């Protein structure tokens, strides 16, 4: 029949709206009671005007526009909105979308993408008649349509297949100016640019875009910045510690802005900083029936992948992993055919035959190195092949082989043969890159390293300290491109660069001087979106990059650190922890071979000393610093961890803390001590203590002065608390009674006393709070000593304090602190170095943490006594009688103790035999408690061995 070998497609002519002022004006069908317009559009912008028109014989009109990626239509009259409906969502995704607008009499409908589920309808109280002109994408600036020039601006994107009253618009006629008119359009081309292809958002950031730019959503990536380039998390536990963080779980990003992602570790912040990385098999595992043909093989999966682990291990100063191997007739290295019987595999997939505590170069266990194996013929305890449990245990610490990824066991298939193993977590200490530093001693000295070449993003971070007013930190020059970071002035740092779009400079000014010989942090980043610079915690400054300029750094020379290739004024001072795109540069190694530059930088306490709290002292270390908490009431890496140190005081016990300055001077001088301490004046004190007693009256705490001023805290005869301040030796003391109940009830009582000049604040048991005003003075002058328990020199105390001092204090004292002084901690833990004198019966106890009970019930055997003579030398006979009684009582106690021990041992042996018989019957029922079962067997084995020995009681 009649056919043609061609296919006539309708010509599709797109039009591009190049700017927010672009528009296309087309004639409509005026004075019609029905309006129908359809078209397709494509855009990246969330906002923009699609279509507008003025209604016939009305001052109103309608607007069809995009808002937050949704199509909305607004029908309005002056000062009145008749209708506002919404259809569709996410229409700014750069894809083509169709819109059909239908207005018939008093009903309006919008259909998106020909999907009825994306349509919207509304009825309006007005008969509508079409206007003369339809404006697509915008409207003329003369404001012919009310509300046309709105806040969402004109449309930027493409349109095609425009139809008015079901008739297609011929865009070629529009282009030839034969139909309609337009402004700033590009016809017969959709000039939209996909700015997310390629995707410049790094580390899995989600890209979105507008007409002129793209944006990166960095949520849940672990990175931040305009292109998700810079890490949110620190690179190591060491970095978290020196932000003041305490032990806990943290995400670390071991290669910074590099390709490896963050992962979760536990940071143990002690004097050293340990990173703990767990794996999936930390329990003790028992093995039977394994041989060469059917080996027992276990694989270990860590909370980080091997690349992340390698980066962490490379940064660390030291890494180790404990490997425990229990054996009963199960050998490790005893070879009959030249092959080991068990082995483990490390990070690089190499087989290793040395075991915990040994070295890579030898096939031995720890006992083989030490010469302490149970059979000297072998290098491992297990190789003795005995029919009883033994073990080879130790730490693997060769970093290049860690972590253990696999263990293979082949010798448990003989009769009564069995093994058990346990692999601990990977432990890494410190971060050698965090403290890697160099000192630049001349303005012409510098270090040089390979640098950026062709990178889209580049970041540099480092610490510096200096006393100089200016100098170049680092510089890199290309043929045209360059990058430079320098100290412009004592309070200004600049980051300047050129990637081919012309020189750009970002400057950060500090309100304080940066040449104060303190460590300051610098972070500079340049990517395709912007350049940014941050100093310490100051607000980040940034400069936007041109949307269509050069984007790659083309640098073909070395990176100069501490100086410049152009011989500008170099940097004088220290630079530490220098990193380029997450890679640490080894400043110390380069400094060792570079004249004018020295490896390492001292003086960390000047910057980090404020991390030592509560009287802790900063101590310099070869790498970094540490906090000495010897004379603080607190412990931990920053002396912030509270510790309830408690002690039991017997009759007449006295603990006297002589304040350090006087103690030191008095040792070397015969002058009157007050002349040394007269300039020491306290305007405020903070005192905390907890106690438990049933004795009254009692003296809890007494602080004396060389000027006969004092503070005493006592329990009166009726058990109420008294605070007595005497801050003027010529006046009577201020006495404050807290008498709501007796506090000598055997329960733990907490007291806080804070004085600020004449104001005194007292808190009892965290709920009773009182305020008092002192009248005897506001200055506590030349304080001499602090006494807990009995005052031995009571010549300056008042009558009430004297009564309370008659027996001192009998009971439990806990958590005592006077400002930053912790007298109990000093007496119990640092008695040899602290200025503290202890007399009488003084025993460390946990009585301060018990909920109730007698305070003597928790005594321990750590007794601190004065060996210089009796406490009360005025009653030698009574002392002798008490001493004889104590000896007799002690002998009786020892006899009772021996009898109890004999009974306990007999019961212990009987129980062990019972457990042994039960376990023999149960066999291997309880596989889930392998570790408990093995411990039980080991205990039975030890008991059986003990039964063969003789004991003399």
Coordinates of N, CA, C and O in Angstrom, one line a residue, residues 609-758:
X609 N 49.2 23.9 79.7 CA 49.1 23.9 81.2 C 47.8 24.1 81.8 O 47.4 23.6 82.9
X610 N 46.9 24.9 81.1 CA 45.6 25.2 81.6 C 44.7 23.9 81.5 O 43.6 24.0 82.1
X611 N 45.1 22.8 80.9 CA 44.3 21.6 80.9 C 44.5 20.9 82.3 O 43.7 19.9 82.5
X612 N 45.5 21.2 83.0 CA 45.7 20.6 84.3 C 44.9 21.3 85.4 O 45.2 22.5 85.7
X613 N 43.9 20.7 85.9 CA 42.9 21.3 86.8 C 43.2 21.0 88.3 O 43.9 20.1 88.6
X614 N 42.4 21.7 89.1 CA 42.4 21.4 90.6 C 43.7 21.2 91.2 O 44.0 20.3 92.0
X615 N 44.6 22.1 90.9 CA 45.9 22.2 91.5 C 46.9 21.2 90.9 O 48.1 21.1 91.4
X616 N 46.6 20.5 89.8 CA 47.5 19.7 89.1 C 48.6 20.5 88.4 O 48.4 21.6 88.0
X617 N 49.8 20.0 88.4 CA 51.0 20.7 87.8 C 51.4 20.1 86.5 O 51.4 18.9 86.3
X618 N 51.6 21.0 85.5 CA 52.0 20.6 84.2 C 53.4 20.2 84.2 O 54.3 21.0 84.7
X619 N 53.8 19.0 83.6 CA 55.2 18.6 83.6 C 55.5 18.4 82.1 O 54.8 17.7 81.4
X620 N 56.7 19.0 81.7 CA 57.1 18.8 80.3 C 57.6 17.4 80.1 O 58.2 16.8 81.0
X621 N 57.3 16.8 78.9 CA 57.8 15.5 78.5 C 58.6 15.7 77.2 O 58.5 16.7 76.5
X622 N 59.4 14.7 76.8 CA 60.1 14.7 75.6 C 59.1 14.9 74.4 O 59.3 15.6 73.5
X623 N 58.0 14.2 74.5 CA 56.9 14.3 73.5 C 55.6 14.8 74.3 O 55.0 14.0 75.0
X624 N 55.3 16.0 74.2 CA 54.1 16.5 74.9 C 54.3 16.9 76.3 O 55.3 17.4 76.7
X625 N 53.2 16.6 77.1 CA 53.3 17.0 78.5 C 52.4 16.0 79.3 O 51.7 15.2 78.7
X626 N 52.4 16.1 80.6 CA 51.5 15.4 81.5 C 51.1 16.2 82.7 O 51.8 17.2 83.0
X627 N 50.0 15.9 83.3 CA 49.5 16.6 84.5 C 49.9 15.7 85.7 O 49.5 14.6 85.8
X628 N 50.6 16.4 86.7 CA 51.0 15.7 87.9 C 50.0 16.1 89.0 O 49.8 17.2 89.4
X629 N 49.2 15.0 89.4 CA 48.1 15.2 90.3 C 48.4 14.9 91.7 O 47.6 14.7 92.6
X630 N 49.8 14.9 92.0 CA 50.2 14.4 93.4 C 49.6 15.2 94.5 O 49.1 14.7 95.5
X631 N 49.5 16.6 94.3 CA 49.0 17.4 95.4 C 47.6 17.9 95.1 O 47.2 19.0 95.6
X632 N 46.9 17.2 94.2 CA 45.5 17.6 93.9 C 44.6 16.5 94.5 O 45.0 15.3 94.7
X633 N 43.4 16.9 94.9 CA 42.4 15.9 95.4 C 41.8 15.1 94.3 O 41.1 14.2 94.5
X634 N 42.2 15.4 93.0 CA 41.7 14.7 91.9 C 42.8 13.9 91.2 O 43.9 14.1 91.4
X635 N 42.3 13.0 90.3 CA 43.2 12.1 89.6 C 42.8 12.2 88.1 O 42.0 13.0 87.7
X636 N 43.4 11.3 87.3 CA 43.1 11.3 85.9 C 44.1 12.1 85.1 O 45.0 12.8 85.6
X637 N 44.0 12.1 83.7 CA 45.0 12.7 82.9 C 45.0 14.3 83.1 O 46.1 14.9 82.8
X638 N 43.9 14.9 83.5 CA 43.9 16.3 83.8 C 43.5 16.7 85.2 O 43.1 17.8 85.4
X639 N 43.7 15.7 86.1 CA 43.3 16.0 87.5 C 41.9 16.5 87.7 O 41.6 17.4 88.4
X640 N 41.0 15.9 86.9 CA 39.6 16.2 87.0 C 38.7 15.1 87.5 O 37.5 15.3 87.8
X641 N 39.3 13.9 87.6 CA 38.5 12.8 88.0 C 38.5 12.7 89.5 O 39.5 12.5 90.2
X642 N 37.3 12.9 90.1 CA 37.2 12.9 91.5 C 37.4 11.5 92.1 O 37.0 10.5 91.5
X643 N 38.0 11.4 93.2 CA 38.3 10.1 93.9 C 37.9 10.2 95.4 O 38.4 11.1 96.1
X644 N 37.0 9.4 95.8 CA 36.6 9.4 97.2 C 37.6 8.7 98.1 O 37.6 7.5 98.3
X645 N 38.6 9.5 98.6 CA 39.6 9.0 99.4 C 39.2 9.1 100.9 O 38.8 10.2 101.3
X646 N 39.1 8.0 101.6 CA 38.5 7.9 102.9 C 39.5 7.3 103.9 O 40.4 6.5 103.5
X647 N 39.4 7.7 105.1 CA 40.3 7.1 106.2 C 39.5 7.0 107.5 O 38.7 7.8 107.8
X648 N 39.9 6.0 108.3 CA 39.4 5.9 109.6 C 40.4 6.5 110.6 O 41.6 6.2 110.6
X649 N 39.8 7.3 111.5 CA 40.6 8.0 112.5 C 40.3 7.3 113.9 O 39.1 7.2 114.3
X650 N 41.4 6.9 114.6 CA 41.2 6.3 115.9 C 41.3 7.4 117.0 O 41.5 8.6 116.6
X651 N 41.3 7.0 118.2 CA 41.4 8.0 119.3 C 42.7 8.7 119.3 O 43.8 8.1 119.2
X652 N 42.7 10.0 119.3 CA 43.9 10.8 119.3 C 44.6 11.0 118.0 O 45.7 11.6 117.9
X653 N 44.1 10.4 116.9 CA 44.7 10.5 115.6 C 44.8 12.0 115.1 O 43.8 12.7 115.3
X654 N 45.9 12.3 114.5 CA 46.1 13.7 114.0 C 46.8 13.6 112.7 O 47.8 13.0 112.5
X655 N 46.2 14.3 111.7 CA 46.8 14.5 110.4 C 47.0 16.0 110.1 O 46.0 16.7 110.1
X656 N 48.2 16.5 110.0 CA 48.5 17.9 109.9 C 49.2 18.1 108.5 O 50.2 17.5 108.3
X657 N 48.6 19.0 107.7 CA 49.2 19.4 106.4 C 49.7 20.8 106.6 O 49.0 21.7 106.8
X658 N 51.1 20.9 106.5 CA 51.8 22.2 106.5 C 51.8 22.7 105.1 O 52.3 22.1 104.2
X659 N 51.3 23.9 104.9 CA 51.2 24.5 103.6 C 52.6 24.6 103.0 O 53.6 25.0 103.6
X660 N 52.7 24.3 101.7 CA 54.0 24.0 101.0 C 55.0 25.1 101.1 O 56.2 24.8 101.4
X661 N 54.6 26.3 101.0 CA 55.6 27.4 100.9 C 56.3 27.5 102.3 O 57.5 27.6 102.3
X662 N 55.6 27.5 103.4 CA 56.2 27.5 104.7 C 57.1 26.3 104.9 O 58.2 26.4 105.4
X663 N 56.6 25.1 104.5 CA 57.3 23.9 104.8 C 58.7 23.9 104.2 O 59.7 23.5 104.8
X664 N 58.7 24.4 102.9 CA 60.0 24.5 102.2 C 61.0 25.5 102.9 O 62.1 25.2 103.1
X665 N 60.5 26.6 103.2 CA 61.3 27.7 103.7 C 61.8 27.3 105.1 O 62.9 27.6 105.5
X666 N 60.9 26.8 105.9 CA 61.3 26.5 107.3 C 62.4 25.5 107.5 O 63.1 25.5 108.4
X667 N 62.5 24.6 106.5 CA 63.6 23.6 106.5 C 64.9 24.3 106.4 O 65.9 23.7 106.9
X668 N 65.0 25.4 105.8 CA 66.3 26.0 105.5 C 66.5 27.4 106.2 O 67.4 28.1 105.8
X669 N 65.7 27.7 107.2 CA 65.8 29.0 107.8 C 65.4 28.9 109.3 O 64.5 28.1 109.7
X670 N 66.0 29.7 110.1 CA 65.7 29.8 111.5 C 64.8 31.0 111.8 O 64.5 31.2 112.9
X671 N 64.5 31.8 110.8 CA 63.7 33.0 111.0 C 62.3 32.6 111.3 O 61.8 31.5 111.1
X672 N 61.6 33.6 111.9 CA 60.2 33.3 112.3 C 59.4 33.1 111.0 O 59.5 33.9 110.1
X673 N 58.6 32.1 111.0 CA 57.9 31.7 109.7 C 57.0 32.7 109.2 O 56.8 32.9 108.0
X674 N 56.4 33.5 110.1 CA 55.4 34.5 109.7 C 56.0 35.5 108.8 O 55.3 36.1 107.9
X675 N 57.3 35.7 108.9 CA 57.9 36.7 108.0 C 57.9 36.3 106.5 O 58.0 37.1 105.6
X676 N 57.9 34.9 106.3 CA 57.9 34.4 105.0 C 56.4 34.4 104.4 O 56.2 34.5 103.2
X677 N 55.5 34.2 105.3 CA 54.1 33.9 104.9 C 53.2 35.1 105.1 O 52.0 35.0 104.8
X678 N 53.7 36.2 105.5 CA 52.9 37.3 105.9 C 52.1 37.9 104.7 O 51.0 38.5 104.8
X679 N 52.7 37.8 103.5 CA 52.0 38.3 102.3 C 51.0 37.4 101.7 O 50.4 37.7 100.7
X680 N 50.8 36.2 102.3 CA 49.8 35.2 101.8 C 48.5 35.5 102.5 O 48.3 35.2 103.7
X681 N 47.5 36.0 101.7 CA 46.2 36.4 102.3 C 45.2 35.7 101.4 O 45.2 35.8 100.2
X682 N 44.2 35.0 102.1 CA 43.1 34.4 101.5 C 41.8 35.2 101.7 O 41.5 35.6 102.8
X683 N 41.2 35.6 100.6 CA 39.9 36.3 100.7 C 38.7 35.3 100.5 O 37.6 35.7 100.6
X684 N 39.1 34.1 100.1 CA 38.0 33.1 99.9 C 38.6 31.7 100.1 O 39.8 31.5 99.9
X685 N 37.7 30.8 100.6 CA 38.1 29.4 100.8 C 36.9 28.5 100.3 O 35.8 29.0 100.3
X686 N 37.3 27.4 99.8 CA 36.3 26.3 99.4 C 36.7 25.1 100.1 O 37.8 24.5 99.9
X687 N 35.8 24.6 101.0 CA 36.1 23.4 101.9 C 35.0 22.4 101.6 O 33.8 22.7 101.6
X688 N 35.4 21.2 101.3 CA 34.4 20.1 101.2 C 35.0 18.9 102.1 O 36.2 18.7 102.2
X689 N 34.0 18.2 102.7 CA 34.4 17.0 103.5 C 33.1 16.2 103.7 O 32.0 16.7 103.6
X690 N 33.4 14.9 103.9 CA 32.3 14.0 104.3 C 32.8 13.2 105.5 O 34.0 13.0 105.7
X691 N 31.9 12.9 106.4 CA 32.3 12.2 107.7 C 31.2 11.3 108.1 O 30.0 11.4 107.8
X692 N 31.6 10.4 109.0 CA 30.7 9.4 109.6 C 31.2 9.1 111.0 O 32.3 8.7 111.2
X693 N 30.4 9.4 112.0 CA 30.8 9.2 113.4 C 29.6 9.1 114.3 O 28.5 9.5 113.9
X694 N 29.8 8.6 115.5 CA 28.7 8.6 116.6 C 29.2 9.3 117.8 O 28.6 9.3 118.8
X695 N 30.5 9.9 117.7 CA 31.1 10.5 118.9 C 30.9 12.0 118.9 O 31.1 12.6 117.9
X696 N 30.6 12.5 120.1 CA 30.5 14.0 120.2 C 31.1 14.3 121.6 O 31.1 13.5 122.5
X697 N 31.7 15.5 121.7 CA 32.0 16.5 120.7 C 33.2 16.0 119.8 O 34.0 15.2 120.3
X698 N 33.3 16.5 118.6 CA 34.3 16.0 117.7 C 34.9 17.2 116.9 O 34.1 18.1 116.6
X699 N 36.2 17.2 116.7 CA 36.8 18.2 115.8 C 37.0 17.6 114.4 O 37.7 16.6 114.3
X700 N 36.4 18.2 113.4 CA 36.4 17.7 112.1 C 37.6 18.3 111.3 O 38.4 17.5 110.7
X701 N 37.8 19.6 111.4 CA 38.8 20.2 110.6 C 39.2 21.5 111.3 O 38.4 22.2 111.8
X702 N 40.5 21.8 111.2 CA 41.0 23.0 111.8 C 42.1 23.6 111.0 O 43.1 22.9 110.6
X703 N 42.0 24.9 110.6 CA 43.0 25.6 109.8 C 43.6 26.7 110.6 O 42.8 27.6 111.1
X704 N 44.9 26.7 110.8 CA 45.5 27.7 111.7 C 46.3 28.7 110.9 O 46.6 28.5 109.7
X705 N 46.7 29.8 111.6 CA 47.4 30.9 111.0 C 48.6 31.3 111.9 O 48.5 31.1 113.1
X706 N 49.6 31.9 111.3 CA 50.7 32.4 112.2 C 50.3 33.6 113.0 O 50.9 34.0 113.9
X707 N 49.1 34.2 112.6 CA 48.6 35.4 113.3 C 47.5 35.1 114.2 O 46.7 35.9 114.5
X708 N 47.4 33.8 114.7 CA 46.4 33.4 115.6 C 44.9 33.5 115.1 O 44.0 33.6 115.8
X709 N 44.8 33.5 113.7 CA 43.5 33.4 113.1 C 43.3 31.9 112.8 O 44.2 31.1 112.6
X710 N 42.0 31.5 112.7 CA 41.7 30.1 112.4 C 40.3 29.9 111.9 O 39.4 30.8 111.9
X711 N 40.1 28.7 111.4 CA 38.8 28.2 111.0 C 38.7 26.8 111.6 O 39.6 26.0 111.4
X712 N 37.6 26.6 112.3 CA 37.4 25.2 112.9 C 36.0 24.8 112.6 O 35.0 25.6 112.6
X713 N 35.9 23.5 112.2 CA 34.6 22.9 112.0 C 34.4 21.7 113.0 O 35.3 20.8 113.0
X714 N 33.4 21.8 113.8 CA 33.3 20.9 114.9 C 31.9 20.3 115.0 O 30.9 20.9 114.5
X715 N 31.7 19.2 115.7 CA 30.4 18.7 116.1 C 30.3 19.0 117.6 O 31.1 18.6 118.4
X716 N 29.2 19.7 118.0 CA 29.0 20.0 119.4 C 28.5 18.8 120.1 O 28.3 17.7 119.5
X717 N 28.3 18.9 121.5 CA 28.0 17.8 122.3 C 26.6 17.2 121.8 O 26.4 16.0 121.9
X718 N 25.7 18.0 121.3 CA 24.4 17.5 120.9 C 24.4 17.0 119.4 O 23.4 16.7 118.9
X719 N 25.6 17.0 118.8 CA 25.7 16.5 117.4 C 25.4 17.5 116.3 O 25.5 17.1 115.1
X720 N 25.2 18.7 116.7 CA 25.0 19.7 115.6 C 26.3 20.3 115.1 O 27.3 20.3 115.8
X721 N 26.3 20.8 113.9 CA 27.5 21.3 113.2 C 27.7 22.7 113.6 O 26.8 23.5 113.6
X722 N 29.0 23.0 113.9 CA 29.4 24.4 114.2 C 30.6 24.8 113.3 O 31.5 24.0 113.1
X723 N 30.5 26.0 112.7 CA 31.6 26.5 111.9 C 32.1 27.8 112.6 O 31.3 28.7 112.9
X724 N 33.4 27.8 113.0 CA 33.9 28.9 113.8 C 35.0 29.6 113.0 O 36.0 29.0 112.7
X725 N 34.8 30.9 112.7 CA 35.8 31.7 111.9 C 36.4 32.7 112.9 O 35.6 33.5 113.5
X726 N 37.7 32.8 113.0 CA 38.3 33.9 113.7 C 39.3 34.5 112.7 O 40.4 34.0 112.5
X727 N 39.0 35.7 112.1 CA 39.8 36.3 111.1 C 40.4 37.6 111.6 O 41.0 38.4 110.8
X728 N 40.2 37.8 112.9 CA 40.8 39.0 113.6 C 41.3 38.5 114.9 O 40.4 38.2 115.8
X729 N 42.5 38.5 115.2 CA 43.0 38.0 116.5 C 42.6 38.8 117.7 O 42.7 38.3 118.8
X730 N 42.1 40.0 117.4 CA 41.6 40.9 118.6 C 40.1 40.8 118.8 O 39.6 41.5 119.7
X731 N 39.4 40.0 118.0 CA 38.0 39.9 118.2 C 37.6 38.4 118.5 O 38.4 37.5 118.3
X732 N 36.4 38.3 119.1 CA 35.9 36.9 119.3 C 35.6 36.3 117.9 O 35.3 37.0 117.0
X733 N 35.6 35.0 117.9 CA 35.3 34.3 116.6 C 33.8 34.4 116.2 O 32.9 34.6 117.1
X734 N 33.5 34.4 114.9 CA 32.2 34.2 114.4 C 31.8 32.8 114.5 O 32.5 31.9 114.1
X735 N 30.6 32.5 115.1 CA 30.2 31.1 115.3 C 28.9 30.9 114.6 O 27.9 31.7 114.8
X736 N 28.8 29.9 113.7 CA 27.6 29.6 113.0 C 27.2 28.2 113.3 O 28.0 27.2 113.1
X737 N 26.0 28.0 113.8 CA 25.5 26.7 114.2 C 24.4 26.2 113.2 O 23.5 26.9 112.9
X738 N 24.6 25.0 112.7 CA 23.7 24.4 111.8 C 23.0 23.3 112.7 O 23.6 22.2 112.9
X739 N 21.8 23.6 113.2 CA 21.3 22.7 114.3 C 19.9 22.1 113.9 O 19.1 21.9 114.8
X740 N 19.7 21.7 112.7 CA 18.4 21.1 112.3 C 18.3 19.7 112.7 O 17.3 19.1 112.8
X741 N 19.5 19.0 113.0 CA 19.5 17.6 113.5 C 20.9 17.2 113.9 O 21.8 17.9 113.6
X742 N 20.9 16.1 114.7 CA 22.2 15.6 115.0 C 22.9 14.9 113.8 O 22.3 14.1 113.2
X743 N 24.2 15.3 113.6 CA 24.9 14.7 112.5 C 25.8 13.6 112.9 O 26.6 13.0 112.1
X744 N 25.7 13.2 114.3 CA 26.5 12.1 114.8 C 25.7 10.9 114.9 O 25.6 10.2 116.0
X745 N 25.1 10.5 113.8 CA 24.1 9.3 113.8 C 24.7 8.1 113.1 O 24.0 7.2 112.8
X746 N 26.0 8.1 112.8 CA 26.6 7.0 112.1 C 26.4 7.0 110.6 O 26.9 6.1 109.9
X747 N 25.6 7.9 110.0 CA 25.4 8.0 108.6 C 26.5 9.0 108.0 O 27.0 9.8 108.6
X748 N 26.7 8.8 106.7 CA 27.6 9.6 106.0 C 27.0 11.0 105.7 O 26.0 11.1 105.2
X749 N 27.7 12.0 106.2 CA 27.3 13.4 106.1 C 28.2 14.2 105.2 O 29.5 14.0 105.3
X750 N 27.7 15.0 104.3 CA 28.4 15.8 103.3 C 28.3 17.3 103.7 O 27.2 17.8 103.9
X751 N 29.4 18.0 103.7 CA 29.4 19.4 104.1 C 30.3 20.1 103.0 O 31.4 19.7 102.7
X752 N 29.7 21.3 102.6 CA 30.5 22.2 101.7 C 30.5 23.6 102.3 O 29.4 24.1 102.7
X753 N 31.6 24.2 102.4 CA 31.8 25.5 103.0 C 32.5 26.4 102.0 O 33.6 26.1 101.6
X754 N 31.9 27.5 101.6 CA 32.5 28.4 100.7 C 32.4 29.8 101.2 O 31.3 30.3 101.6
X755 N 33.6 30.5 101.3 CA 33.6 31.9 101.8 C 34.1 32.8 100.7 O 35.1 32.5 100.1
X756 N 33.4 33.9 100.5 CA 33.9 34.9 99.6 C 33.8 36.2 100.3 O 32.8 36.8 100.5
X757 N 35.0 36.6 100.9 CA 35.1 37.8 101.7 C 34.2 37.6 103.0 O 34.4 36.6 103.7
X758 N 33.2 38.5 103.2 CA 32.4 38.3 104.4 C 31.2 37.4 104.2 O 30.6 37.1 105.2

